[in-house]
PDB file of C-alpha atoms and ligand atoms in Angstrom:
ATOM      1  CA  MET U   1      -3.630 108.293-128.219  1.00 42.00           C
ATOM      2  CA  GLU U   2      -3.403 104.581-129.692  1.00 44.00           C
ATOM      3  CA  PRO U   3       0.174 103.279-129.148  1.00 44.00           C
ATOM      4  CA  ARG U   4       0.789 102.624-132.832  1.00 48.00           C
ATOM      5  CA  LYS U   5      -0.285 106.262-133.907  1.00 44.00           C
ATOM      6  CA  ALA U   6       1.721 107.813-130.851  1.00 42.00           C
ATOM      7  CA  LEU U   7       4.857 105.837-132.050  1.00 48.00           C
ATOM      8  CA  LYS U   8       4.303 106.923-135.573  1.00 50.00           C
ATOM      9  CA  ASP U   9       4.178 110.672-134.378  1.00 45.00           C
ATOM     10  CA  VAL U  10       7.379 110.385-132.465  1.00 46.00           C
ATOM     11  CA  LEU U  11       9.021 108.642-135.625  1.00 48.00           C
ATOM     12  CA  LEU U  12       8.033 111.453-137.934  1.00 49.00           C
ATOM     13  CA  ASP U  13       9.205 114.045-135.630  1.00 47.00           C
ATOM     14  CA  TRP U  14      12.254 112.324-135.434  1.00 48.00           C
ATOM     15  CA  LYS U  15      12.558 111.881-139.160  1.00 50.00           C
ATOM     16  CA  SER U  16      11.956 115.791-139.503  1.00 46.00           C
ATOM     17  CA  TRP U  17      14.714 116.572-137.562  1.00 48.00           C
ATOM     18  CA  GLY U  18      16.846 114.179-139.798  1.00 47.00           C
ATOM     19  CA  VAL U  19      17.043 111.195-137.729  1.00 51.00           C
ATOM     20  CA  ASP U  20      16.628 108.631-140.534  1.00 55.00           C
ATOM     21  CA  GLN U  21      17.527 105.387-138.629  1.00 56.00           C
ATOM     22  CA  VAL U  22      16.628 103.712-135.134  1.00 52.00           C
ATOM     23  CA  PRO U  23      18.628 100.583-134.028  1.00 45.00           C
ATOM     24  CA  ARG U  24      16.763  97.432-133.750  1.00 45.00           C
ATOM     25  CA  GLY U  25      15.454  96.872-130.264  1.00 40.00           C
ATOM     26  CA  ALA U  26      16.445 100.203-129.096  1.00 41.00           C
ATOM     27  CA  ALA U  27      14.618 101.648-126.018  1.00 40.00           C
ATOM     28  CA  ALA U  28      12.601 104.022-127.359  1.00 40.00           C
ATOM     29  CA  PRO U  29      12.997 107.190-125.385  1.00 40.00           C
ATOM     30  CA  ALA U  30       9.916 109.593-125.191  1.00 41.00           C
ATOM     31  CA  THR U  31      12.039 112.101-127.561  1.00 42.00           C
ATOM     32  CA  ALA U  32      15.469 111.923-129.300  1.00 45.00           C
ATOM     33  CA  PRO U  33      17.911 112.745-126.804  1.00 43.00           C
ATOM     34  CA  SER U  34      20.209 114.916-128.710  1.00 42.00           C
ATOM     35  CA  GLN U  35      17.194 116.373-130.873  1.00 47.00           C
ATOM     36  CA  SER U  36      15.037 117.041-127.745  1.00 53.00           C
ATOM     37  CA  PRO U  37      13.290 120.204-127.812  1.00 72.00           C
ATOM     38  CA  ALA U  38      13.478 120.517-124.116  1.00 85.00           C
ATOM     39  CA  GLY U  39      17.406 120.683-124.785  1.00 95.00           C
ATOM     40  CA  LEU U  40      16.662 123.684-126.815  1.00 97.00           C
ATOM     41  CA  ASP U  41      14.467 125.097-124.361  1.00 96.00           C
ATOM     42  CA  SER U  42      16.757 125.000-121.624  1.00 97.00           C
ATOM     43  CA  LEU U  43      19.662 126.015-124.219  1.00 98.00           C
ATOM     44  CA  ARG U  44      17.171 129.246-124.842  1.00 97.00           C
ATOM     45  CA  ALA U  45      16.716 130.043-121.254  1.00 97.00           C
ATOM     46  CA  GLU U  46      20.714 129.846-120.739  1.00 98.00           C
ATOM     47  CA  VAL U  47      21.026 132.237-123.513  1.00 98.00           C
ATOM     48  CA  ALA U  48      18.273 134.666-122.194  1.00 98.00           C
ATOM     49  CA  ALA U  49      20.280 135.100-119.024  1.00 98.00           C
ATOM     50  CA  CYS U  50      23.698 135.289-120.590  1.00 98.00           C
ATOM     51  CA  VAL U  51      26.086 137.606-119.446  1.00 98.00           C
ATOM     52  CA  LYS U  52      29.068 136.296-121.167  1.00 98.00           C
ATOM     53  CA  CYS U  53      29.995 139.589-123.461  1.00 98.00           C
ATOM     54  CA  ARG U  54      29.373 142.888-123.330  1.00 98.00           C
ATOM     55  CA  LEU U  55      26.462 142.843-125.536  1.00 98.00           C
ATOM     56  CA  HIS U  56      24.043 141.801-122.578  1.00 98.00           C
ATOM     57  CA  LYS U  57      24.186 145.306-121.313  1.00 98.00           C
ATOM     58  CA  THR U  58      22.817 147.025-124.500  1.00 98.00           C
ATOM     59  CA  ARG U  59      20.317 144.299-125.483  1.00 98.00           C
ATOM     60  CA  THR U  60      16.449 144.450-125.003  1.00 98.00           C
ATOM     61  CA  LEU U  61      15.783 140.750-125.441  1.00 98.00           C
ATOM     62  CA  THR U  62      17.723 137.823-126.796  1.00 98.00           C
ATOM     63  CA  VAL U  63      16.989 136.477-129.941  1.00 98.00           C
ATOM     64  CA  PHE U  64      17.380 132.650-130.075  1.00 98.00           C
ATOM     65  CA  CYS U  65      15.580 131.072-133.230  1.00 97.00           C
ATOM     66  CA  SER U  66      12.526 131.015-135.434  1.00 96.00           C
ATOM     67  CA  GLY U  67      10.998 127.322-136.743  1.00 95.00           C
ATOM     68  CA  ASN U  68      11.343 124.006-135.559  1.00 94.00           C
ATOM     69  CA  PRO U  69      14.095 121.720-135.628  1.00 96.00           C
ATOM     70  CA  SER U  70      14.225 121.340-139.312  1.00 97.00           C
ATOM     71  CA  PRO U  71      16.784 119.513-141.650  1.00 98.00           C
ATOM     72  CA  LEU U  72      17.646 122.782-143.049  1.00 98.00           C
ATOM     73  CA  MET U  73      18.928 125.377-140.856  1.00 98.00           C
ATOM     74  CA  PHE U  74      19.874 129.220-142.024  1.00 98.00           C
ATOM     75  CA  LEU U  75      22.634 131.496-140.100  1.00 98.00           C
ATOM     76  CA  GLY U  76      22.322 135.214-139.997  1.00 98.00           C
ATOM     77  CA  GLU U  77      24.527 137.574-138.165  1.00 98.00           C
ATOM     78  CA  ALA U  78      23.237 139.167-135.090  1.00 98.00           C
ATOM     79  CA  PRO U  79      19.315 140.585-134.247  1.00 98.00           C
ATOM     80  CA  GLY U  80      18.826 144.256-135.714  1.00 97.00           C
ATOM     81  CA  ALA U  81      16.440 146.675-134.043  1.00 97.00           C
ATOM     82  CA  ASP U  82      13.140 144.950-134.509  1.00 97.00           C
ATOM     83  CA  GLU U  83      14.633 141.674-133.477  1.00 98.00           C
ATOM     84  CA  ASP U  84      16.178 143.048-130.307  1.00 98.00           C
ATOM     85  CA  ALA U  85      12.867 144.801-129.611  1.00 98.00           C
ATOM     86  CA  GLN U  86      10.514 141.435-130.221  1.00 97.00           C
ATOM     87  CA  GLY U  87      12.823 138.735-129.282  1.00 97.00           C
ATOM     88  CA  GLU U  88      12.570 136.995-132.706  1.00 97.00           C
ATOM     89  CA  VAL U  89      14.854 136.191-135.655  1.00 98.00           C
ATOM     90  CA  PHE U  90      14.773 138.222-138.838  1.00 98.00           C
ATOM     91  CA  VAL U  91      11.400 140.178-138.233  1.00 97.00           C
ATOM     92  CA  GLY U  92      12.596 143.424-139.766  1.00 96.00           C
ATOM     93  CA  ALA U  93      13.121 144.550-143.497  1.00 97.00           C
ATOM     94  CA  ALA U  94      16.126 141.971-143.937  1.00 97.00           C
ATOM     95  CA  GLY U  95      13.901 139.370-142.614  1.00 98.00           C
ATOM     96  CA  LYS U  96      10.822 140.145-144.812  1.00 98.00           C
ATOM     97  CA  LEU U  97      12.835 140.164-147.640  1.00 98.00           C
ATOM     98  CA  LEU U  98      14.513 136.905-146.455  1.00 98.00           C
ATOM     99  CA  THR U  99      10.611 134.980-146.307  1.00 98.00           C
ATOM    100  CA  ARG U 100       9.918 136.624-149.581  1.00 98.00           C
ATOM    101  CA  VAL U 101      13.140 135.139-151.651  1.00 98.00           C
ATOM    102  CA  LEU U 102      12.659 131.836-149.671  1.00 98.00           C
ATOM    103  CA  ARG U 103       9.213 131.606-150.891  1.00 98.00           C
ATOM    104  CA  GLU U 104       9.968 132.672-154.440  1.00 98.00           C
ATOM    105  CA  VAL U 105      11.946 129.393-154.512  1.00 98.00           C
ATOM    106  CA  GLY U 106       9.693 127.222-152.927  1.00 97.00           C
ATOM    107  CA  ILE U 107      10.803 127.214-149.350  1.00 98.00           C
ATOM    108  CA  ALA U 108       8.139 128.034-146.634  1.00 97.00           C
ATOM    109  CA  ARG U 109      10.023 130.031-143.743  1.00 97.00           C
ATOM    110  CA  ASP U 110       7.939 127.750-140.935  1.00 96.00           C
ATOM    111  CA  ARG U 111       9.633 124.451-142.341  1.00 97.00           C
ATOM    112  CA  VAL U 112      13.387 125.683-141.630  1.00 98.00           C
ATOM    113  CA  TYR U 113      15.290 126.610-138.458  1.00 98.00           C
ATOM    114  CA  ILE U 114      16.780 130.463-138.331  1.00 98.00           C
ATOM    115  CA  ALA U 115      19.154 131.397-135.833  1.00 98.00           C
ATOM    116  CA  ASN U 116      22.008 134.014-135.697  1.00 98.00           C
ATOM    117  CA  VAL U 117      25.488 134.065-134.785  1.00 98.00           C
ATOM    118  CA  LEU U 118      25.062 136.576-131.995  1.00 98.00           C
ATOM    119  CA  LYS U 119      21.763 136.286-129.932  1.00 98.00           C
ATOM    120  CA  CYS U 120      22.123 139.835-128.767  1.00 98.00           C
ATOM    121  CA  ARG U 121      22.142 142.998-130.905  1.00 98.00           C
ATOM    122  CA  PRO U 122      25.205 144.806-131.170  1.00 98.00           C
ATOM    123  CA  PRO U 123      24.695 148.886-130.653  1.00 97.00           C
ATOM    124  CA  GLY U 124      23.871 150.597-134.019  1.00 95.00           C
ATOM    125  CA  ASN U 125      24.010 147.326-135.928  1.00 93.00           C
ATOM    126  CA  ARG U 126      27.721 147.525-136.096  1.00 96.00           C
ATOM    127  CA  PRO U 127      29.465 144.081-137.163  1.00 95.00           C
ATOM    128  CA  PRO U 128      30.165 141.605-134.602  1.00 96.00           C
ATOM    129  CA  GLU U 129      33.548 141.928-132.494  1.00 97.00           C
ATOM    130  CA  PRO U 130      35.638 138.849-132.663  1.00 96.00           C
ATOM    131  CA  ASP U 131      35.205 138.515-128.874  1.00 98.00           C
ATOM    132  CA  GLU U 132      31.586 138.674-129.095  1.00 98.00           C
ATOM    133  CA  ALA U 133      31.227 136.002-131.652  1.00 97.00           C
ATOM    134  CA  ALA U 134      33.703 133.906-129.823  1.00 98.00           C
ATOM    135  CA  ALA U 135      31.549 134.089-126.484  1.00 98.00           C
ATOM    136  CA  CYS U 136      28.756 133.117-128.268  1.00 98.00           C
ATOM    137  CA  ALA U 137      30.113 130.196-130.502  1.00 98.00           C
ATOM    138  CA  PRO U 138      29.385 127.406-127.683  1.00 98.00           C
ATOM    139  CA  TYR U 139      25.570 128.204-127.858  1.00 98.00           C
ATOM    140  CA  LEU U 140      25.419 127.935-131.452  1.00 98.00           C
ATOM    141  CA  LYS U 141      27.726 124.836-131.515  1.00 98.00           C
ATOM    142  CA  ARG U 142      25.089 123.456-129.029  1.00 98.00           C
ATOM    143  CA  GLN U 143      21.995 124.880-131.180  1.00 98.00           C
ATOM    144  CA  ILE U 144      23.406 123.257-134.140  1.00 98.00           C
ATOM    145  CA  GLU U 145      23.741 119.738-132.527  1.00 97.00           C
ATOM    146  CA  LEU U 146      20.342 119.831-130.712  1.00 97.00           C
ATOM    147  CA  VAL U 147      18.657 120.790-134.172  1.00 97.00           C
ATOM    148  CA  ASN U 148      20.519 118.446-136.067  1.00 97.00           C
ATOM    149  CA  PRO U 149      20.151 119.749-139.454  1.00 98.00           C
ATOM    150  CA  LYS U 150      21.783 117.793-142.581  1.00 98.00           C
ATOM    151  CA  VAL U 151      22.155 121.121-144.336  1.00 98.00           C
ATOM    152  CA  LEU U 152      23.410 124.518-143.037  1.00 98.00           C
ATOM    153  CA  CYS U 153      23.271 127.909-145.179  1.00 98.00           C
ATOM    154  CA  ALA U 154      25.224 130.790-143.925  1.00 98.00           C
ATOM    155  CA  LEU U 155      23.697 134.016-144.901  1.00 98.00           C
ATOM    156  CA  GLY U 156      26.416 136.754-145.220  1.00 98.00           C
ATOM    157  CA  LYS U 157      30.274 136.780-144.210  1.00 97.00           C
ATOM    158  CA  HIS U 158      29.971 136.331-140.350  1.00 97.00           C
ATOM    159  CA  ALA U 159      27.838 133.301-140.739  1.00 98.00           C
ATOM    160  CA  ALA U 160      30.285 132.124-143.464  1.00 98.00           C
ATOM    161  CA  ALA U 161      33.107 132.776-141.174  1.00 98.00           C
ATOM    162  CA  SER U 162      31.518 131.059-138.492  1.00 98.00           C
ATOM    163  CA  LEU U 163      30.316 127.648-140.539  1.00 98.00           C
ATOM    164  CA  MET U 164      32.902 127.489-142.831  1.00 98.00           C
ATOM    165  CA  GLY U 165      35.933 129.388-141.665  1.00 97.00           C
ATOM    166  CA  TRP U 166      35.668 131.592-144.537  1.00 97.00           C
ATOM    167  CA  GLU U 167      37.278 135.269-144.233  1.00 95.00           C
ATOM    168  CA  GLY U 168      37.228 136.447-148.070  1.00 95.00           C
ATOM    169  CA  PRO U 169      34.422 138.145-149.911  1.00 96.00           C
ATOM    170  CA  MET U 170      31.092 136.513-150.116  1.00 97.00           C
ATOM    171  CA  LYS U 171      31.501 135.912-154.118  1.00 96.00           C
ATOM    172  CA  GLY U 172      34.323 133.517-153.236  1.00 97.00           C
ATOM    173  CA  VAL U 173      32.185 131.360-151.002  1.00 98.00           C
ATOM    174  CA  ARG U 174      28.453 131.548-151.919  1.00 97.00           C
ATOM    175  CA  GLY U 175      27.302 128.339-153.717  1.00 95.00           C
ATOM    176  CA  VAL U 176      30.222 126.524-152.370  1.00 97.00           C
ATOM    177  CA  TRP U 177      29.850 123.238-150.303  1.00 98.00           C
ATOM    178  CA  GLN U 178      31.554 121.821-147.389  1.00 98.00           C
ATOM    179  CA  LEU U 179      30.952 118.871-145.389  1.00 98.00           C
ATOM    180  CA  ARG U 180      31.525 119.756-141.873  1.00 97.00           C
ATOM    181  CA  GLU U 181      30.808 117.242-139.160  1.00 95.00           C
ATOM    182  CA  GLY U 182      28.475 115.362-141.129  1.00 96.00           C
ATOM    183  CA  ARG U 183      26.649 118.311-142.151  1.00 98.00           C
ATOM    184  CA  TRP U 184      26.664 119.937-145.591  1.00 98.00           C
ATOM    185  CA  VAL U 185      27.295 123.847-145.238  1.00 98.00           C
ATOM    186  CA  THR U 186      27.079 126.383-147.899  1.00 98.00           C
ATOM    187  CA  ALA U 187      26.576 130.421-148.005  1.00 98.00           C
ATOM    188  CA  THR U 188      24.751 132.896-149.698  1.00 98.00           C
ATOM    189  CA  TYR U 189      24.474 136.554-149.675  1.00 98.00           C
ATOM    190  CA  HIS U 190      22.755 138.075-146.657  1.00 98.00           C
ATOM    191  CA  PRO U 191      19.267 139.882-147.041  1.00 98.00           C
ATOM    192  CA  SER U 192      20.549 143.081-145.863  1.00 97.00           C
ATOM    193  CA  TYR U 193      23.098 143.096-148.439  1.00 97.00           C
ATOM    194  CA  LEU U 194      20.094 142.300-151.168  1.00 97.00           C
ATOM    195  CA  LEU U 195      18.346 145.275-149.715  1.00 97.00           C
ATOM    196  CA  ARG U 196      21.227 147.417-151.056  1.00 97.00           C
ATOM    197  CA  SER U 197      21.761 145.164-154.066  1.00 97.00           C
ATOM    198  CA  PRO U 198      18.565 143.826-155.316  1.00 97.00           C
ATOM    199  CA  GLY U 199      20.211 143.093-158.602  1.00 97.00           C
ATOM    200  CA  ASP U 200      22.027 140.134-156.722  1.00 97.00           C
ATOM    201  CA  THR U 201      18.511 138.646-155.662  1.00 98.00           C
ATOM    202  CA  ASP U 202      18.552 136.248-158.513  1.00 98.00           C
ATOM    203  CA  LEU U 203      22.301 134.948-157.323  1.00 98.00           C
ATOM    204  CA  VAL U 204      20.557 134.174-153.698  1.00 98.00           C
ATOM    205  CA  LYS U 205      17.968 132.113-155.496  1.00 98.00           C
ATOM    206  CA  ALA U 206      20.224 130.117-157.723  1.00 98.00           C
ATOM    207  CA  ASP U 207      22.324 129.354-154.208  1.00 98.00           C
ATOM    208  CA  LEU U 208      18.850 128.561-152.568  1.00 98.00           C
ATOM    209  CA  ARG U 209      18.105 126.435-155.466  1.00 98.00           C
ATOM    210  CA  GLY U 210      21.308 124.526-154.451  1.00 98.00           C
ATOM    211  CA  VAL U 211      20.162 124.201-151.327  1.00 98.00           C
ATOM    212  CA  LEU U 212      16.872 122.272-152.254  1.00 98.00           C
ATOM    213  CA  ALA U 213      18.932 120.213-154.648  1.00 98.00           C
ATOM    214  CA  LYS U 214      21.208 119.198-151.990  1.00 98.00           C
ATOM    215  CA  LEU U 215      18.327 118.212-149.686  1.00 98.00           C
ATOM    216  CA  ALA U 216      16.841 116.070-152.488  1.00 98.00           C
ATOM    217  CA  GLU U 217      20.222 114.419-153.142  1.00 97.00           C
ATOM    218  CA  LEU U 218      20.098 113.515-149.846  1.00 97.00           C
ATOM    219  CA  GLY U 219      16.610 112.321-149.913  1.00 97.00           C
ATOM    220  CA  VAL U 220      15.540 114.688-147.321  1.00 96.00           C
ATOM    221  CA  GLY U 221      12.246 116.624-147.425  1.00 93.00           C
ATOM    222  CA  LEU U 222      11.216 119.802-145.783  1.00 92.00           C
TER     223      LEU U 222
HETATM  224  N1  LIG X   1      19.955 140.332-139.742  1.00 81.09           N
HETATM  225  C1  LIG X   1      20.482 139.214-139.116  1.00 81.09           C
HETATM  226  O1  LIG X   1      21.355 138.763-139.227  1.00 81.09           O
HETATM  227  N2  LIG X   1      19.500 138.521-138.254  1.00 81.09           N
HETATM  228  C2  LIG X   1      18.360 138.772-137.871  1.00 81.09           C
HETATM  229  O2  LIG X   1      17.664 138.110-136.991  1.00 81.09           O
HETATM  230  C3  LIG X   1      17.908 140.039-138.341  1.00 81.09           C
HETATM  231  C4  LIG X   1      18.875 140.805-139.497  1.00 81.09           C
HETATM  232 FE1  LIG X   2      25.804 136.014-124.481  1.00 81.09          FE
HETATM  233 FE2  LIG X   2      25.770 135.968-127.091  1.00 81.09          FE
HETATM  234 FE3  LIG X   2      24.474 137.723-125.949  1.00 81.09          FE
HETATM  235 FE4  LIG X   2      27.023 137.771-125.859  1.00 81.09          FE
HETATM  236  S1  LIG X   2      26.025 137.843-127.297  1.00 81.09           S
HETATM  237  S2  LIG X   2      25.558 138.209-124.150  1.00 81.09           S
HETATM  238  S3  LIG X   2      27.669 135.606-125.574  1.00 81.09           S
HETATM  239  S4  LIG X   2      23.948 135.549-125.662  1.00 81.09           S
END
């Protein structure tokens, strides 16, 4: 590839990961150190071999993410039966609903990065136990650092607890914004909740429009 074009492609990649400045005279590495997909690949491999909590005994596959590094990252709770079987995030009924609601507000699912608090399925889809979330948290922390999103949106109370330290009902935190470690963080209802309470879909859409407004305010496109 022609060098200028190659450089442009690298810079566009970095931009999509949220890098908006490169110091003058910086030695340009082939990939941005803290956003390198290689880092995410090795983290994924580490997770796939993880036995740090009891869930490793009952999982079929670990579930790491969907999408490429993006300025917008969503965080769900934990894999369900379909995700556990396929090793993919949000591919069951809740995932189909999530994909549709995102599309309806103008967010293409393949332009955002999606992960879960837990990388392994809790048996019978029970909620995560605190010790499981604690065991898995270092992976999520590294995943966020590597993806380096500008905006994070928690889906449901376990993600809101993990990202925002919120322990109350979702209605008290949805649409609320916090700046944490240089990233804007908010929350909305989990798509599984919407399957049970479809009347609240408009609230989620309003929250997602808030996410788009925040990205626009930051001058970040998807
Ligand atoms: N629910 C989640 O929180 N995550 C998934 O990946 C699927 C269902
Ligand atoms: Fe490891 Fe997380 Fe899976 Fe527990 S849930 S075994 S900590 S990857």
